[in-house]
Coordinates of N, CA and C in Angstrom, one line a residue:
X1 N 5.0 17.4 -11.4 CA 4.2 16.3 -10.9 C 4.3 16.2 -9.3
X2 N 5.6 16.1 -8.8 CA 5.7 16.0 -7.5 C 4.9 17.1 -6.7
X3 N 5.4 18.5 -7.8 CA 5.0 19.6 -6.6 C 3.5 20.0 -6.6
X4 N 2.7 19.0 -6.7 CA 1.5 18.5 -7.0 C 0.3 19.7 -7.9
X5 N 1.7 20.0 -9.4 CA 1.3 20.9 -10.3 C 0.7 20.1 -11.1
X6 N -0.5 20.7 -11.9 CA -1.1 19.9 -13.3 C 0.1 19.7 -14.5
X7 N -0.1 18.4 -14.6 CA 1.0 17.8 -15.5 C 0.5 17.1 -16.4
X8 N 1.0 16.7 -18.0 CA 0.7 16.1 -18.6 C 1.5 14.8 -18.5
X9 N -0.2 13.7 -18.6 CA -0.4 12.1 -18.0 C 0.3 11.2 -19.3
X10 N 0.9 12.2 -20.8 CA 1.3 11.5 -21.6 C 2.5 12.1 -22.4
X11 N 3.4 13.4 -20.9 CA 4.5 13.6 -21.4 C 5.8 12.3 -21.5
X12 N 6.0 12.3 -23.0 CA 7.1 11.4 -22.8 C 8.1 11.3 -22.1
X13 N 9.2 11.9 -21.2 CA 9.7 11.5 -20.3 C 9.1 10.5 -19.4
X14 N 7.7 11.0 -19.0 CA 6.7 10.5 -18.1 C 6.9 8.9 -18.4
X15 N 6.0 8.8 -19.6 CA 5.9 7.6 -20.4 C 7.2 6.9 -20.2
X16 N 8.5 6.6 -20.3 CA 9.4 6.5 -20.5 C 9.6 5.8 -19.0
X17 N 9.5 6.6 -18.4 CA 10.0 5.8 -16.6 C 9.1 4.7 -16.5
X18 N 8.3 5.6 -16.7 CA 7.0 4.4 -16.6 C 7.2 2.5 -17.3
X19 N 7.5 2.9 -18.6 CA 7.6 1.8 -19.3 C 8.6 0.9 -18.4
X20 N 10.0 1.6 -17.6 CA 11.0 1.1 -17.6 C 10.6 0.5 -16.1
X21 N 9.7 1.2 -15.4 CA 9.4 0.3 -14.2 C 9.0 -0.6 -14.5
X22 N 7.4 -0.8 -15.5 CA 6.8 -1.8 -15.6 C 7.6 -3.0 -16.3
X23 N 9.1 -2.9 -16.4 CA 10.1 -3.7 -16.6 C 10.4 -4.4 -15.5
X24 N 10.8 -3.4 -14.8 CA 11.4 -3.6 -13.2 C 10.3 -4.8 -12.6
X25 N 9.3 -4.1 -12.5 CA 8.3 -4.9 -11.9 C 7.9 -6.3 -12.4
X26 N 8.1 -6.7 -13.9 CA 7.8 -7.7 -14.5 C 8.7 -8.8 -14.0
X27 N 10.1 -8.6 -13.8 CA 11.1 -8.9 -13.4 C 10.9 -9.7 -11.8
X28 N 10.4 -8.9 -11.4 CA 10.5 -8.8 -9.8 C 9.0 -9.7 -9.5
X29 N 7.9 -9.5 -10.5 CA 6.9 -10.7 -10.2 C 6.7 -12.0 -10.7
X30 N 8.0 -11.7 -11.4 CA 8.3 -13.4 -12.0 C 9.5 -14.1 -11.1
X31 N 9.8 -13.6 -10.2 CA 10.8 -14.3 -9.1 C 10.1 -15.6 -8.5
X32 N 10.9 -16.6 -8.2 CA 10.4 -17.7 -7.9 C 10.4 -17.2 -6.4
X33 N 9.5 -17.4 -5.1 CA 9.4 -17.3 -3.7 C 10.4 -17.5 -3.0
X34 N 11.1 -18.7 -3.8 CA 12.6 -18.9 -2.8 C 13.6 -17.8 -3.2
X35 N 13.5 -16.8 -4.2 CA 14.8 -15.6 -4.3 C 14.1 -15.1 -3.8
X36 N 14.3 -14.9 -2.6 CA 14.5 -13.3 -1.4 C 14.9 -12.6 -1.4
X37 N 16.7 -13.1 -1.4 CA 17.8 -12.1 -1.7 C 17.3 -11.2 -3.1
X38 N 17.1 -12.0 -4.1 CA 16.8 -11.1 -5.7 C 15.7 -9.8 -5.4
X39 N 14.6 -10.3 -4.4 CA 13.5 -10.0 -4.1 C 14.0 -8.5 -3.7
X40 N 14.6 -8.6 -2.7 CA 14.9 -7.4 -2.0 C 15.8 -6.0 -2.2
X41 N 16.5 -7.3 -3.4 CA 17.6 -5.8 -4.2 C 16.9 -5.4 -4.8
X42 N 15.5 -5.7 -5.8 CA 15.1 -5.6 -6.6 C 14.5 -4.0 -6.2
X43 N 13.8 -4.6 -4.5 CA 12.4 -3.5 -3.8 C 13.6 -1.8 -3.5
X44 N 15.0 -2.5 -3.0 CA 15.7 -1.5 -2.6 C 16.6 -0.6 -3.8
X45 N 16.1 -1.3 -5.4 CA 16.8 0.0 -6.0 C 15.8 0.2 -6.6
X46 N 14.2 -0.1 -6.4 CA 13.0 0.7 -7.0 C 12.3 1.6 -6.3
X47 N 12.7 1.6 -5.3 CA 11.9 2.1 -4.3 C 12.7 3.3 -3.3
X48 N 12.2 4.1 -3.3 CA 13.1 5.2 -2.6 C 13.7 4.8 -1.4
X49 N 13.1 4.3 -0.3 CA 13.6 4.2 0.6 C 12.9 2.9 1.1
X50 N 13.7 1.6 1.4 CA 13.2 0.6 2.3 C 13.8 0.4 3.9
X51 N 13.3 0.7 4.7 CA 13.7 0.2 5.9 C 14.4 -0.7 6.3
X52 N 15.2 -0.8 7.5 CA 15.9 -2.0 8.0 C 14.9 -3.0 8.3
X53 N 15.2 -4.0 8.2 CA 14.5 -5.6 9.0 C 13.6 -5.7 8.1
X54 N 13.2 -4.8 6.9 CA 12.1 -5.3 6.2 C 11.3 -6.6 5.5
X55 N 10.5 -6.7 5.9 CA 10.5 -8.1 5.4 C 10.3 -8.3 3.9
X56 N 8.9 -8.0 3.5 CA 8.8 -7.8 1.6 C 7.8 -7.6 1.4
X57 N 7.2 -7.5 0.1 CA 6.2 -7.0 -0.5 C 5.9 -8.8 -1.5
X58 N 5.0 -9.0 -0.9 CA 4.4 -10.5 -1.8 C 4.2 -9.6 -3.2
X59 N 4.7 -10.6 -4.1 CA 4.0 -10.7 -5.6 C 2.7 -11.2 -5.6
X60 N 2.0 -10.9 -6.6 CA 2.5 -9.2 -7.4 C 2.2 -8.3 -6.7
X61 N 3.3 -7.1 -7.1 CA 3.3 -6.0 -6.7 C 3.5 -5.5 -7.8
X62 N 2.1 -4.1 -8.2 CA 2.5 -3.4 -8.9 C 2.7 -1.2 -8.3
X63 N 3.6 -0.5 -8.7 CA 3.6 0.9 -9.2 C 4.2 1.3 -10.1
X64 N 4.0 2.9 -10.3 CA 3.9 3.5 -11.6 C 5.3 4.3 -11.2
X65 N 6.1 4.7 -10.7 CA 7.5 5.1 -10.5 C 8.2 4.2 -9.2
X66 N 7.7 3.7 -7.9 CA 8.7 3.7 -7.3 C 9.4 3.9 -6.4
X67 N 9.9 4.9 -7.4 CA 11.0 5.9 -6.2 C 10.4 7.0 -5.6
X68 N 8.8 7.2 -5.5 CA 8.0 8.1 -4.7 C 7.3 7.5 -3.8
X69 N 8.1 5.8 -3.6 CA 7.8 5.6 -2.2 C 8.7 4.8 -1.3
X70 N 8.4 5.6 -0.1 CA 9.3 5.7 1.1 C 8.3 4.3 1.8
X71 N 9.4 3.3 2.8 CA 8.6 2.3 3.7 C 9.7 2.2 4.8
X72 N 9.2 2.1 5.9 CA 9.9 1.9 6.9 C 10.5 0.5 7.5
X73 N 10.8 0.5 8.9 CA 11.7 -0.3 9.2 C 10.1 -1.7 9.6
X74 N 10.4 -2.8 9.1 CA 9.8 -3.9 9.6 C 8.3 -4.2 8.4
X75 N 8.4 -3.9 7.7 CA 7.3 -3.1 6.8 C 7.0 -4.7 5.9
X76 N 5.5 -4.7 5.9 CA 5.3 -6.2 5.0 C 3.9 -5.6 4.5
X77 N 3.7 -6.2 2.7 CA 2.8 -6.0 2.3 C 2.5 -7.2 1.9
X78 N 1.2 -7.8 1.5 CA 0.8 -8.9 1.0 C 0.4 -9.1 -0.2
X79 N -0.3 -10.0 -1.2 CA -0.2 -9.8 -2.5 C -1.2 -8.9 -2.8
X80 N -0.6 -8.6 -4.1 CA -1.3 -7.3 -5.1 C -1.8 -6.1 -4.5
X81 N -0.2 -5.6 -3.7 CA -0.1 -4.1 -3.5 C 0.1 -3.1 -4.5
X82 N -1.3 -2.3 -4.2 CA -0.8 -1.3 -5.5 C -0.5 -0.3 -5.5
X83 N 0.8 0.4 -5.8 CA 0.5 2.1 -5.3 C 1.0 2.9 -6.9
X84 N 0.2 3.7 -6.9 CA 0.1 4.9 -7.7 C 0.9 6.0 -7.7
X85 N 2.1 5.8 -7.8 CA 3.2 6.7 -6.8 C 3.1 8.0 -7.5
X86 N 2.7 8.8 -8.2 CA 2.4 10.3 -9.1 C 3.4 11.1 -7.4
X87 N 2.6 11.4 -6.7 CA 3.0 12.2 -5.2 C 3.9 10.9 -4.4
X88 N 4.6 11.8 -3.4 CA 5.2 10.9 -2.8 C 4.0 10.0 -1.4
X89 N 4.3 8.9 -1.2 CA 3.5 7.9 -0.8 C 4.9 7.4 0.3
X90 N 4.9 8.2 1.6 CA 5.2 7.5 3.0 C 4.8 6.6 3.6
X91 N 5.3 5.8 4.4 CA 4.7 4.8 5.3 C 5.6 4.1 6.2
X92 N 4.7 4.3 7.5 CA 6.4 4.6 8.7 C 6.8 3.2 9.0
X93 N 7.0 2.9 10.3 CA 7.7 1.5 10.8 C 6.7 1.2 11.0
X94 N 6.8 -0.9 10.8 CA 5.9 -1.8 11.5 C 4.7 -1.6 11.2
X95 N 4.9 -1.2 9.8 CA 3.5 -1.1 9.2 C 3.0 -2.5 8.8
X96 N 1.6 -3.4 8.1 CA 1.1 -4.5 7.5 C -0.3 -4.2 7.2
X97 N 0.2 -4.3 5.6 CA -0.8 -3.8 4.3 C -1.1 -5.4 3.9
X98 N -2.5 -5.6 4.0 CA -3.0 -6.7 3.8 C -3.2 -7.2 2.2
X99 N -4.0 -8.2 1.7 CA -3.9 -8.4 0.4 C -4.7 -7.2 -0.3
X100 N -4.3 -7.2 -1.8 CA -5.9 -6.2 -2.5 C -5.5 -4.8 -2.2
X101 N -4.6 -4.5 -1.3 CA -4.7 -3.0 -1.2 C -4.0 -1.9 -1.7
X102 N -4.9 -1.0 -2.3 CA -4.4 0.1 -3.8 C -4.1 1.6 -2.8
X103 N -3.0 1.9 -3.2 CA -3.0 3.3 -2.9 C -3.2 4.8 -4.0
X104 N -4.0 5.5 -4.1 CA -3.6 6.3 -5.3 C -3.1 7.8 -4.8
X105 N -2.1 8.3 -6.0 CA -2.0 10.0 -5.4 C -2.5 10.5 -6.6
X106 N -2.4 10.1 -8.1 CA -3.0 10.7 -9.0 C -4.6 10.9 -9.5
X107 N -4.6 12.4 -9.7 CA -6.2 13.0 -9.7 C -6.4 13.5 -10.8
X108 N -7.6 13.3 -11.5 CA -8.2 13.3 -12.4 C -9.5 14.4 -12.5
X109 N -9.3 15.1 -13.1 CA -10.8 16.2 -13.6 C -11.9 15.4 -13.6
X110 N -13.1 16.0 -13.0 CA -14.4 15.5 -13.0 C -14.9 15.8 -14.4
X111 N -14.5 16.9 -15.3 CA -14.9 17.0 -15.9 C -14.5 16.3 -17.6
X112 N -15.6 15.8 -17.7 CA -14.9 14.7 -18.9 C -14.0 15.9 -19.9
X113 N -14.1 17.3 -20.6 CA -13.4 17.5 -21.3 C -12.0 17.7 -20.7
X114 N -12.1 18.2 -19.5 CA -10.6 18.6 -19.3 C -10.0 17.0 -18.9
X115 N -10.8 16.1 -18.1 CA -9.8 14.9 -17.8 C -9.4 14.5 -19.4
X116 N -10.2 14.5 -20.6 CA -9.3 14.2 -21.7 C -8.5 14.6 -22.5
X117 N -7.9 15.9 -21.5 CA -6.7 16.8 -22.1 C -5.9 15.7 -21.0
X118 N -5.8 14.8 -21.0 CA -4.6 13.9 -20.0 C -4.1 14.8 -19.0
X119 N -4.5 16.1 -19.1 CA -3.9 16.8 -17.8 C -4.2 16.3 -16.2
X120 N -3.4 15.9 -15.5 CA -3.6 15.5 -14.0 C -2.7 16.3 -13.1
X121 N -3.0 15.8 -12.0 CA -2.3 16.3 -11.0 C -2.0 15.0 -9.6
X122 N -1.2 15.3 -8.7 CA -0.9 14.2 -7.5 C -1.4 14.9 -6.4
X123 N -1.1 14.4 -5.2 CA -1.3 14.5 -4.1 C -1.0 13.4 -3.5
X124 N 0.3 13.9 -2.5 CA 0.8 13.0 -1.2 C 0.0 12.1 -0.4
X125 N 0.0 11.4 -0.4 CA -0.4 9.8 0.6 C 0.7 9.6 2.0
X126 N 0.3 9.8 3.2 CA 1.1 9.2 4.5 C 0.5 8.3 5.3
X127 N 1.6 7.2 6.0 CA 0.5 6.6 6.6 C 2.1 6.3 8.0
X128 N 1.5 6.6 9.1 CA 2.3 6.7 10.0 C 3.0 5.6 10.4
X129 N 3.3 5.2 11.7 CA 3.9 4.2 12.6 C 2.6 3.0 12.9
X130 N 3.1 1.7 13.2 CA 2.2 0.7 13.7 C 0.5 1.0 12.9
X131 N 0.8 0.9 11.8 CA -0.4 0.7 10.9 C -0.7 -0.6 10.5
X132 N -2.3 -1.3 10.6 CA -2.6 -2.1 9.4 C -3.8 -1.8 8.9
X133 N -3.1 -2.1 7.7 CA -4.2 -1.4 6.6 C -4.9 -3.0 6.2
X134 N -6.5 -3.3 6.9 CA -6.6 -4.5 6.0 C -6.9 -4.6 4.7
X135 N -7.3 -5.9 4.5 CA -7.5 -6.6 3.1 C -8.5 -5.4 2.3
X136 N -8.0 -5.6 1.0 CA -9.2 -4.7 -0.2 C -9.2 -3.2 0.4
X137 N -8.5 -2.4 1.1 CA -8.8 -1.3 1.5 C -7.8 -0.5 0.1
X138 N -8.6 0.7 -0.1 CA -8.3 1.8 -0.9 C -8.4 3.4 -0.5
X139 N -7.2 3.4 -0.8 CA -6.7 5.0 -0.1 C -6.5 5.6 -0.9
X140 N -7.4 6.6 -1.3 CA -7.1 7.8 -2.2 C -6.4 9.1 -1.8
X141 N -5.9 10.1 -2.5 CA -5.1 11.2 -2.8 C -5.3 11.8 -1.7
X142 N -4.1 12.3 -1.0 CA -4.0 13.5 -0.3 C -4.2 12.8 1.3
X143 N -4.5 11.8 1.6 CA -4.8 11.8 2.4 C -3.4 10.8 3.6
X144 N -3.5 11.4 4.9 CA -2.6 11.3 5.8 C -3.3 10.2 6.5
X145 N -2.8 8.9 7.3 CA -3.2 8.3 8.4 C -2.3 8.3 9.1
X146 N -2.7 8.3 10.5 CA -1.8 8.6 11.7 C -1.1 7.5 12.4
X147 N -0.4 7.6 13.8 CA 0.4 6.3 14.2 C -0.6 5.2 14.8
X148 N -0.5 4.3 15.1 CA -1.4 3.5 15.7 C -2.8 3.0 15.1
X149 N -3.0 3.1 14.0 CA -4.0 3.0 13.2 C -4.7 1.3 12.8
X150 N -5.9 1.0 13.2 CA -5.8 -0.4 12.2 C -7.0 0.6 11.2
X151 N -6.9 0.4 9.9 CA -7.8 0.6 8.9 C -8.6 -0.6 8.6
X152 N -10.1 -0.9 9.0 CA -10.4 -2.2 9.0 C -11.2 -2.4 6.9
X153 N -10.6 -3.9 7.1 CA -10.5 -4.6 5.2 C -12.1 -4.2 4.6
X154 N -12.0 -3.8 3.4 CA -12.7 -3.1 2.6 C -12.9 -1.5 2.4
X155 N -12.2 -0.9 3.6 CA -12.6 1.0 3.4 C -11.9 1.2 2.4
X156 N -13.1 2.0 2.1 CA -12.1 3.3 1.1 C -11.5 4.4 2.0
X157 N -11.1 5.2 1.8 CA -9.8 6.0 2.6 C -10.0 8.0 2.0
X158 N -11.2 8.1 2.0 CA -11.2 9.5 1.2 C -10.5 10.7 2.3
X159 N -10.5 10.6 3.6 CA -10.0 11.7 4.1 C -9.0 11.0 5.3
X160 N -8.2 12.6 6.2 CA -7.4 11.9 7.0 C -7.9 11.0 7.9
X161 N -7.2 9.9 8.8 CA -7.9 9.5 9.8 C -6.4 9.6 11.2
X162 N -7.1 10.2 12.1 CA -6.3 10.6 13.0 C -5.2 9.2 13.8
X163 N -4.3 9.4 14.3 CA -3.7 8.4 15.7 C -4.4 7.5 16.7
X164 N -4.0 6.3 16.9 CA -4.8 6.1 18.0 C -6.0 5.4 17.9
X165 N -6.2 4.7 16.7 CA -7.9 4.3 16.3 C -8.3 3.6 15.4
X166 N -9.5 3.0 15.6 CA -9.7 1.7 14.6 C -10.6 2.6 13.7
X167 N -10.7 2.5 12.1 CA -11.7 3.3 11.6 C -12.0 1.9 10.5
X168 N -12.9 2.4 9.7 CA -14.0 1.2 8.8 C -14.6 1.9 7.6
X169 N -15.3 1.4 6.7 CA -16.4 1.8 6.1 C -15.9 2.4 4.9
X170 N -16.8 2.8 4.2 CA -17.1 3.9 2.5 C -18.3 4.5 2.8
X171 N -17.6 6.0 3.1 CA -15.5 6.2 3.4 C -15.8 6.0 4.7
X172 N -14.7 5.7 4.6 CA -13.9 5.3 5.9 C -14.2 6.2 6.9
X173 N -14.6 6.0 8.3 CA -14.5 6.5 9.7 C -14.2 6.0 11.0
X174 N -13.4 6.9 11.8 CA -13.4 6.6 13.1 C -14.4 5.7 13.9
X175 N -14.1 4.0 14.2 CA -15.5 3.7 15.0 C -14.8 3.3 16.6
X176 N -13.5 3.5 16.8 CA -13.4 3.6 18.0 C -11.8 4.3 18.4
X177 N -11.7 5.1 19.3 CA -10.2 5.2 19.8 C -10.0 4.4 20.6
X178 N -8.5 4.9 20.8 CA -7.4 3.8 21.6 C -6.9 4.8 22.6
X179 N -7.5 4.6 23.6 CA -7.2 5.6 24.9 C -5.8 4.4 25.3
X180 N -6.4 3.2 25.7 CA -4.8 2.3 26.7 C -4.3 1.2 25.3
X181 N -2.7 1.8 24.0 CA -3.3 0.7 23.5 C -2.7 -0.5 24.1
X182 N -2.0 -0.4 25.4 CA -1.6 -2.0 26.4 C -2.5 -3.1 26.2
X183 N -4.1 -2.4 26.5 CA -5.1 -3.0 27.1 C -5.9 -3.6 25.1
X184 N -5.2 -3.2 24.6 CA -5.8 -3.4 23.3 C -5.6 -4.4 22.7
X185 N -3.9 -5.2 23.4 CA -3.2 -6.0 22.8 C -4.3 -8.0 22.8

């Protein structure tokens, strides 16, 4: 699965992690707002890697492993983050993922017989340094965004989008760079 080989979507080991996150996670969205501390041990033994200074991930938060995602230092998401962790799903420092926002790495056959052999496959998700991803945006498979990025609320996310720039839309595109971003602030 990781090494973004076709894999079966209903091998039992699969099944199995799966169920035990959607434990984890049940757990961790039934916290009352004042457990922080609970909050955070919870994010740092589900989650591969959490950055220093992090702030948190509002409830609910749901994914499907986890531990195939990496977040960096200062990193805050808002409610009902979703990621799809199949591939691994990076995301650098001083990033802020708005409410509504889904990430996916798992892909599915166009063609209805083979997608009903549950066979799938993943693909990597990255999203660099000083990113905000707004509200309702959706990022699908494979794709990279760069440092300095705002992703404006509603895009979908079908390919990379480069450093340095505001992008928009379905799908999503470039509608302006960031030559000074001082002058931006």
């Amino acid at each position: 699965m990781l090494a973004g080989e076709i894999y079966s979507a209903v091998d039992p080991e699969l099944l199995r992690e799966l169920n035990e996150v959607k434990e984890v996670i049940y757990e961790y969205n039934s916290l009352r707002p004042s457990e922080h501390e609970k909050r955070l041990e919870i994010l740092k033994s589900l989650l591969g890697h959490i950055g220093d200074d992090a702030i948190i991930i509002n409830q609910p938060f749901y994914c499907d492993y986890g531990k195939q995602i990496r977040v960096g230092k200062r990193f805050f998401a808002n409610f009902s983050f979703t990621v799809l962790d199949e591939a691994n799903v990076t995301i650098g420092d001083d990033c802020f993922i708005g409410p509504n926002v889904s990430i996916y790495t798992a892909c599915h056959s166009t063609d209805p017989v083979e997608r009903n052999s549950r066979k799938e496959w993943a693909l990597p998700v990255a999203v660099g340094n000083n990113v905000w991803i707004g509200g309702a945006v959706t990022i699908l498979p494979g794709v990279t965004i760069g440092d300095n990025v705002t992703i404006g609320a509603g895009s979908v996310v079908v390919r990379d989008i480069p450093s340095n720039c505001v992008a928009v839309g379905n799908p999503c595109k470039v509608v302006r760079k960031l030559d000074n971003l001082n002058n931006e602030i």
